[in-house]
Coordinates of C-alpha atoms in Angstrom, one line a residue:
X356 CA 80.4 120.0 136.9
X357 CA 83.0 120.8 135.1
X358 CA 85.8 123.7 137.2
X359 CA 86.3 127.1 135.0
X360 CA 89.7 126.2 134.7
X361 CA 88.9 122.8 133.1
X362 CA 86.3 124.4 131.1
X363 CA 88.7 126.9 130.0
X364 CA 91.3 124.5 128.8
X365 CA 88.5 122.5 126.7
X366 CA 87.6 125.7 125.3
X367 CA 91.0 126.4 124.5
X368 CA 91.4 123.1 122.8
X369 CA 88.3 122.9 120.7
X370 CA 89.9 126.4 119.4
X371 CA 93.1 124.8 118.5
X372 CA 91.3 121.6 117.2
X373 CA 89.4 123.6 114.5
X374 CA 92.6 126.0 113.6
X375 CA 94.3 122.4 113.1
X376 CA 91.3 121.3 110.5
X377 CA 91.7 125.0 108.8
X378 CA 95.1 124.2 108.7
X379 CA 95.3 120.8 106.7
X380 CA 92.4 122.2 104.5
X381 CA 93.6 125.2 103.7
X382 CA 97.7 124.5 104.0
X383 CA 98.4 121.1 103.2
X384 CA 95.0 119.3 101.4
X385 CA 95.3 122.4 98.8
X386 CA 98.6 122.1 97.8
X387 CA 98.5 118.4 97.0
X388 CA 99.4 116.4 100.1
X389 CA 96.6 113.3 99.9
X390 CA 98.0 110.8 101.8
X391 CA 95.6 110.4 104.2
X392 CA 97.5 108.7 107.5
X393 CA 99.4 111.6 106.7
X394 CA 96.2 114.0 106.7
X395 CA 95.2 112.5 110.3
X396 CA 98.9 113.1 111.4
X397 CA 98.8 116.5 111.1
X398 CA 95.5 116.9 112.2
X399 CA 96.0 114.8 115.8
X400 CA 99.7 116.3 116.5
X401 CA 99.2 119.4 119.0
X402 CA 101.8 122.0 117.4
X403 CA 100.7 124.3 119.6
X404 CA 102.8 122.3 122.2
X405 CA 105.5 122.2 119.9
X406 CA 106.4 126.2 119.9
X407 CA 107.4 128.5 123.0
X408 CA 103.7 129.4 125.1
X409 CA 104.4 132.8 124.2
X410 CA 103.7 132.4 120.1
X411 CA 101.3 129.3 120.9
X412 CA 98.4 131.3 119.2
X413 CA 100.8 131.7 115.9
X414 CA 100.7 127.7 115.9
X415 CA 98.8 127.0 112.8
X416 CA 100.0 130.1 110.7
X417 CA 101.3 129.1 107.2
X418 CA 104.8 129.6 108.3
X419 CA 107.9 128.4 110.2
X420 CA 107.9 129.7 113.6
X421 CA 111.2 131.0 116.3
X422 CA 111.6 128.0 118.7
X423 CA 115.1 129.5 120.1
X424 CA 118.5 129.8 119.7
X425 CA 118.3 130.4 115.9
X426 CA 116.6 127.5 115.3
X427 CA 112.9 126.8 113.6
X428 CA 109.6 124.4 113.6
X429 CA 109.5 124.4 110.0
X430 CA 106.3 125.2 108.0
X431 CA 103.3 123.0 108.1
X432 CA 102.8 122.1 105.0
X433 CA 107.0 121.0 104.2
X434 CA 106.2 118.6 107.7
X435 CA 103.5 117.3 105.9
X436 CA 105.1 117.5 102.4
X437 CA 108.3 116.2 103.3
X438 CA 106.7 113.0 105.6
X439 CA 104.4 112.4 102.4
X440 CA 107.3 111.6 100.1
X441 CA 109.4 109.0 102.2
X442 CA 105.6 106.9 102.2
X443 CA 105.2 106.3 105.6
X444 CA 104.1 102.9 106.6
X445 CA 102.8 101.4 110.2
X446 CA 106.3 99.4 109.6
X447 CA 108.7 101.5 109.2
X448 CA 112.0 102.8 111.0
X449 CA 112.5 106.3 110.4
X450 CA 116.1 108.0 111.1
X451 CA 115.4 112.2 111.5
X452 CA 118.3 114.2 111.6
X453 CA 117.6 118.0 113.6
X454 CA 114.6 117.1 116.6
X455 CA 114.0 120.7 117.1
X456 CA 110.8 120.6 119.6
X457 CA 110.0 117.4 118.1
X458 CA 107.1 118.4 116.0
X459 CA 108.2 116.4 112.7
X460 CA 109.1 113.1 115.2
X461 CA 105.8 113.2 116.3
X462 CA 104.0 113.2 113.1
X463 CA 106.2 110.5 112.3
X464 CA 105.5 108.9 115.2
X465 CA 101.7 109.1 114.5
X466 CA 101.9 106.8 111.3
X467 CA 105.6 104.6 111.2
X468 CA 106.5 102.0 113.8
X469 CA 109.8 103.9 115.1
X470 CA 111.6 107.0 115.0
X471 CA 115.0 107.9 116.0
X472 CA 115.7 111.5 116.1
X473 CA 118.9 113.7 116.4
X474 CA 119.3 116.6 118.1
X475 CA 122.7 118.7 118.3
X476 CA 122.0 121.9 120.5
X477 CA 121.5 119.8 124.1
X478 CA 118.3 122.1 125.1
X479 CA 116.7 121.3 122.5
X480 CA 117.1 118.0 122.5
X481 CA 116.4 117.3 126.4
X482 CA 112.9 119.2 125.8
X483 CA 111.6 117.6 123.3
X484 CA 112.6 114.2 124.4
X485 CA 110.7 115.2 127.9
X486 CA 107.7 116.3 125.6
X487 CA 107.6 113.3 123.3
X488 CA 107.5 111.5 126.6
X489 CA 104.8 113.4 128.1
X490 CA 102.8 113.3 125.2
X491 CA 103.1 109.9 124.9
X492 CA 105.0 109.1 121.8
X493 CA 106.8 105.6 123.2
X494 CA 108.2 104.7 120.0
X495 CA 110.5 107.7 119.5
X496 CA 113.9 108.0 120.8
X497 CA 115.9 110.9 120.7
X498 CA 119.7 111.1 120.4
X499 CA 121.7 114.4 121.7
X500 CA 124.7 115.0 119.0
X501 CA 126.0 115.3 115.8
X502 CA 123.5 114.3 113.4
X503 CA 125.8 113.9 110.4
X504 CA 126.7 110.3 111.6
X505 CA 123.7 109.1 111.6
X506 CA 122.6 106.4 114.2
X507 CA 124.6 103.5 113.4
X508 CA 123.6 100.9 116.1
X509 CA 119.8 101.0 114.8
X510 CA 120.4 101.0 111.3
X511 CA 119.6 100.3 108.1
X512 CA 116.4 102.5 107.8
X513 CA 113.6 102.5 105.6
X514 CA 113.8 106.5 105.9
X515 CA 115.5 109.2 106.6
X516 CA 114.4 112.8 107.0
X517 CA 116.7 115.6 107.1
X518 CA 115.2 119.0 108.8
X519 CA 118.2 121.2 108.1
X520 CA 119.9 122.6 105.2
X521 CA 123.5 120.7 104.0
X522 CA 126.6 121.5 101.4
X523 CA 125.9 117.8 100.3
X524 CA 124.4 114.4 101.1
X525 CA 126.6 113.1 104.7
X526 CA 127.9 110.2 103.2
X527 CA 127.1 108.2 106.4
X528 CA 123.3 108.7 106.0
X529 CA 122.7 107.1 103.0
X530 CA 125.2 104.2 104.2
X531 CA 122.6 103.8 107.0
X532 CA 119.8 104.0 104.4
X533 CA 118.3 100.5 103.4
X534 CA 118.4 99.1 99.6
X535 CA 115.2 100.7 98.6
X536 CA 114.7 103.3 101.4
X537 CA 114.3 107.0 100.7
X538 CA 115.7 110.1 102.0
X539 CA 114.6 113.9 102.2
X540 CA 117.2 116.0 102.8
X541 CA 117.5 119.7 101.6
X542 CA 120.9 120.8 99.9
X543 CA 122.7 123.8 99.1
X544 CA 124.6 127.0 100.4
X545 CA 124.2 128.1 104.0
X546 CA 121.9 130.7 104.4
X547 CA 120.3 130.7 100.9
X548 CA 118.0 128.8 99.0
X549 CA 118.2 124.9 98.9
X550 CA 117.3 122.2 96.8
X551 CA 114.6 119.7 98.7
X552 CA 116.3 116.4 97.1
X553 CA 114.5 112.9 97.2
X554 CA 117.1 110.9 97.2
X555 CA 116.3 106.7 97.1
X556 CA 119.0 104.3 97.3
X557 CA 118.6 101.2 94.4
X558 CA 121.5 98.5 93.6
X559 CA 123.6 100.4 96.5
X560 CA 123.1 103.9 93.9
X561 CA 121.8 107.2 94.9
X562 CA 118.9 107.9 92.2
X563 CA 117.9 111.6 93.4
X564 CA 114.9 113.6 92.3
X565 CA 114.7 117.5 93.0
X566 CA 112.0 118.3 94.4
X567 CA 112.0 121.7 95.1
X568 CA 113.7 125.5 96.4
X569 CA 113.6 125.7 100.2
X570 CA 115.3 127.5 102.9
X571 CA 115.7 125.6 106.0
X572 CA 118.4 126.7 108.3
X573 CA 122.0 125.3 108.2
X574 CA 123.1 121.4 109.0
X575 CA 125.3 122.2 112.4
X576 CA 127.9 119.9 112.9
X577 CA 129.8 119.3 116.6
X578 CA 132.4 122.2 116.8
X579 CA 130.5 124.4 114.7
X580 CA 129.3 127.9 115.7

């Protein structure tokens, strides 16, 4: 028989389970994401676990969420959005610049064959490599530092997916991005409305698409305050 504690906590997860249904039907199906390994990302990827315990019930709102030191989990439906438009394939190597808790790397990590992941603020980036681990996401490696450099050792990638706002395109990013790879990257001022740019690399060129206004908070780079 089952203890009330452990009856409790299966309670508690059926409630999250069905707020994470509502969520891809209502967030992320309706406005046009269709791709459905996608879909089942966002549906088996726990974001309750991804924000502090103290906002976990705030999880599946339509919006980005506080997860410290003036830093974000972005929106639900630009994870989803933003994952959707490099294609994700059971193949691929994904660079992600800005870990955060490690949301995004994990629904990355739920479809592509490996993620490396950047994380500049040193917190941040121990936790969620200790809950990527815990939650079992082997194929996701996370990198403490300056994210504009990219990862050189494990490049080219097929991907790259930038979770913060930049001036411009770091020049090293799309060096590590393969002939025919794609990257998401939002640009514009600091701490105003951005530009979500698809940018994909043919005959060495950068052919860039605009995708649409965001506000995601600013690129950091080592030294910065």
């Amino acid at each position: 028989m089952l203890s009330w504690l452990l009856l409790a906590t299966a309670v508690q997860e059926d409630s999250y389970k069905a707020q994470r249904e509502e969520m891809v039907a209502r967030q992320i199906k309706a406005r046009g994401v269709s791709d459905p390994a996608v879909l089942h990302a966002m549906r088996n990827v726990k974001r309750h676990l991804f924000v502090p315990a103290s906002i976990a019930a705030e999880a599946y709102s339509d919006g980005a969420l506080p997860i410290g030191q003036s830093q974000t989990i972005s929106q639900p439906y630009m994870v989803a959005y933003m994952t959707e438009v490099i294609k994700p394939s059971p193949t691929m190597k994904v660079l992600e610049i800005g870990t955060g808790s490690g949301y995004q790397a994990a629904v990355l990590a739920e479809i592509v064959k490996q993620v490396y992941t950047i994380e500049i603020i040193p917190e941040h980036g121990k936790a969620a490599a200790a809950r990527l681990k815990q939650l079992g996401y082997d194929n996701v490696e996370v990198k403490i530092g300056d994210g504009y450099a990219g990862w050189e050792e494990h490049a080219p990638f097929d991907a790259i997916v930038v979770t913060a706002g930049a001036e411009s395109v770091p020049p090293p990013l799309f060096a590590q991005l393969r002939e025919g790879g794609r990257m998401v990257i939002p640009v514009g001022p600091v701490h105003r409305t951005q530009t979500l740019k698809l940018i994909e690399k043919k005959r060495g060129k950068a052919v860039t698409r605009n995708l649409m206004p965001v506000v995601f908070v600013p690129f950091t780079r080592q030294g910065q305050k």
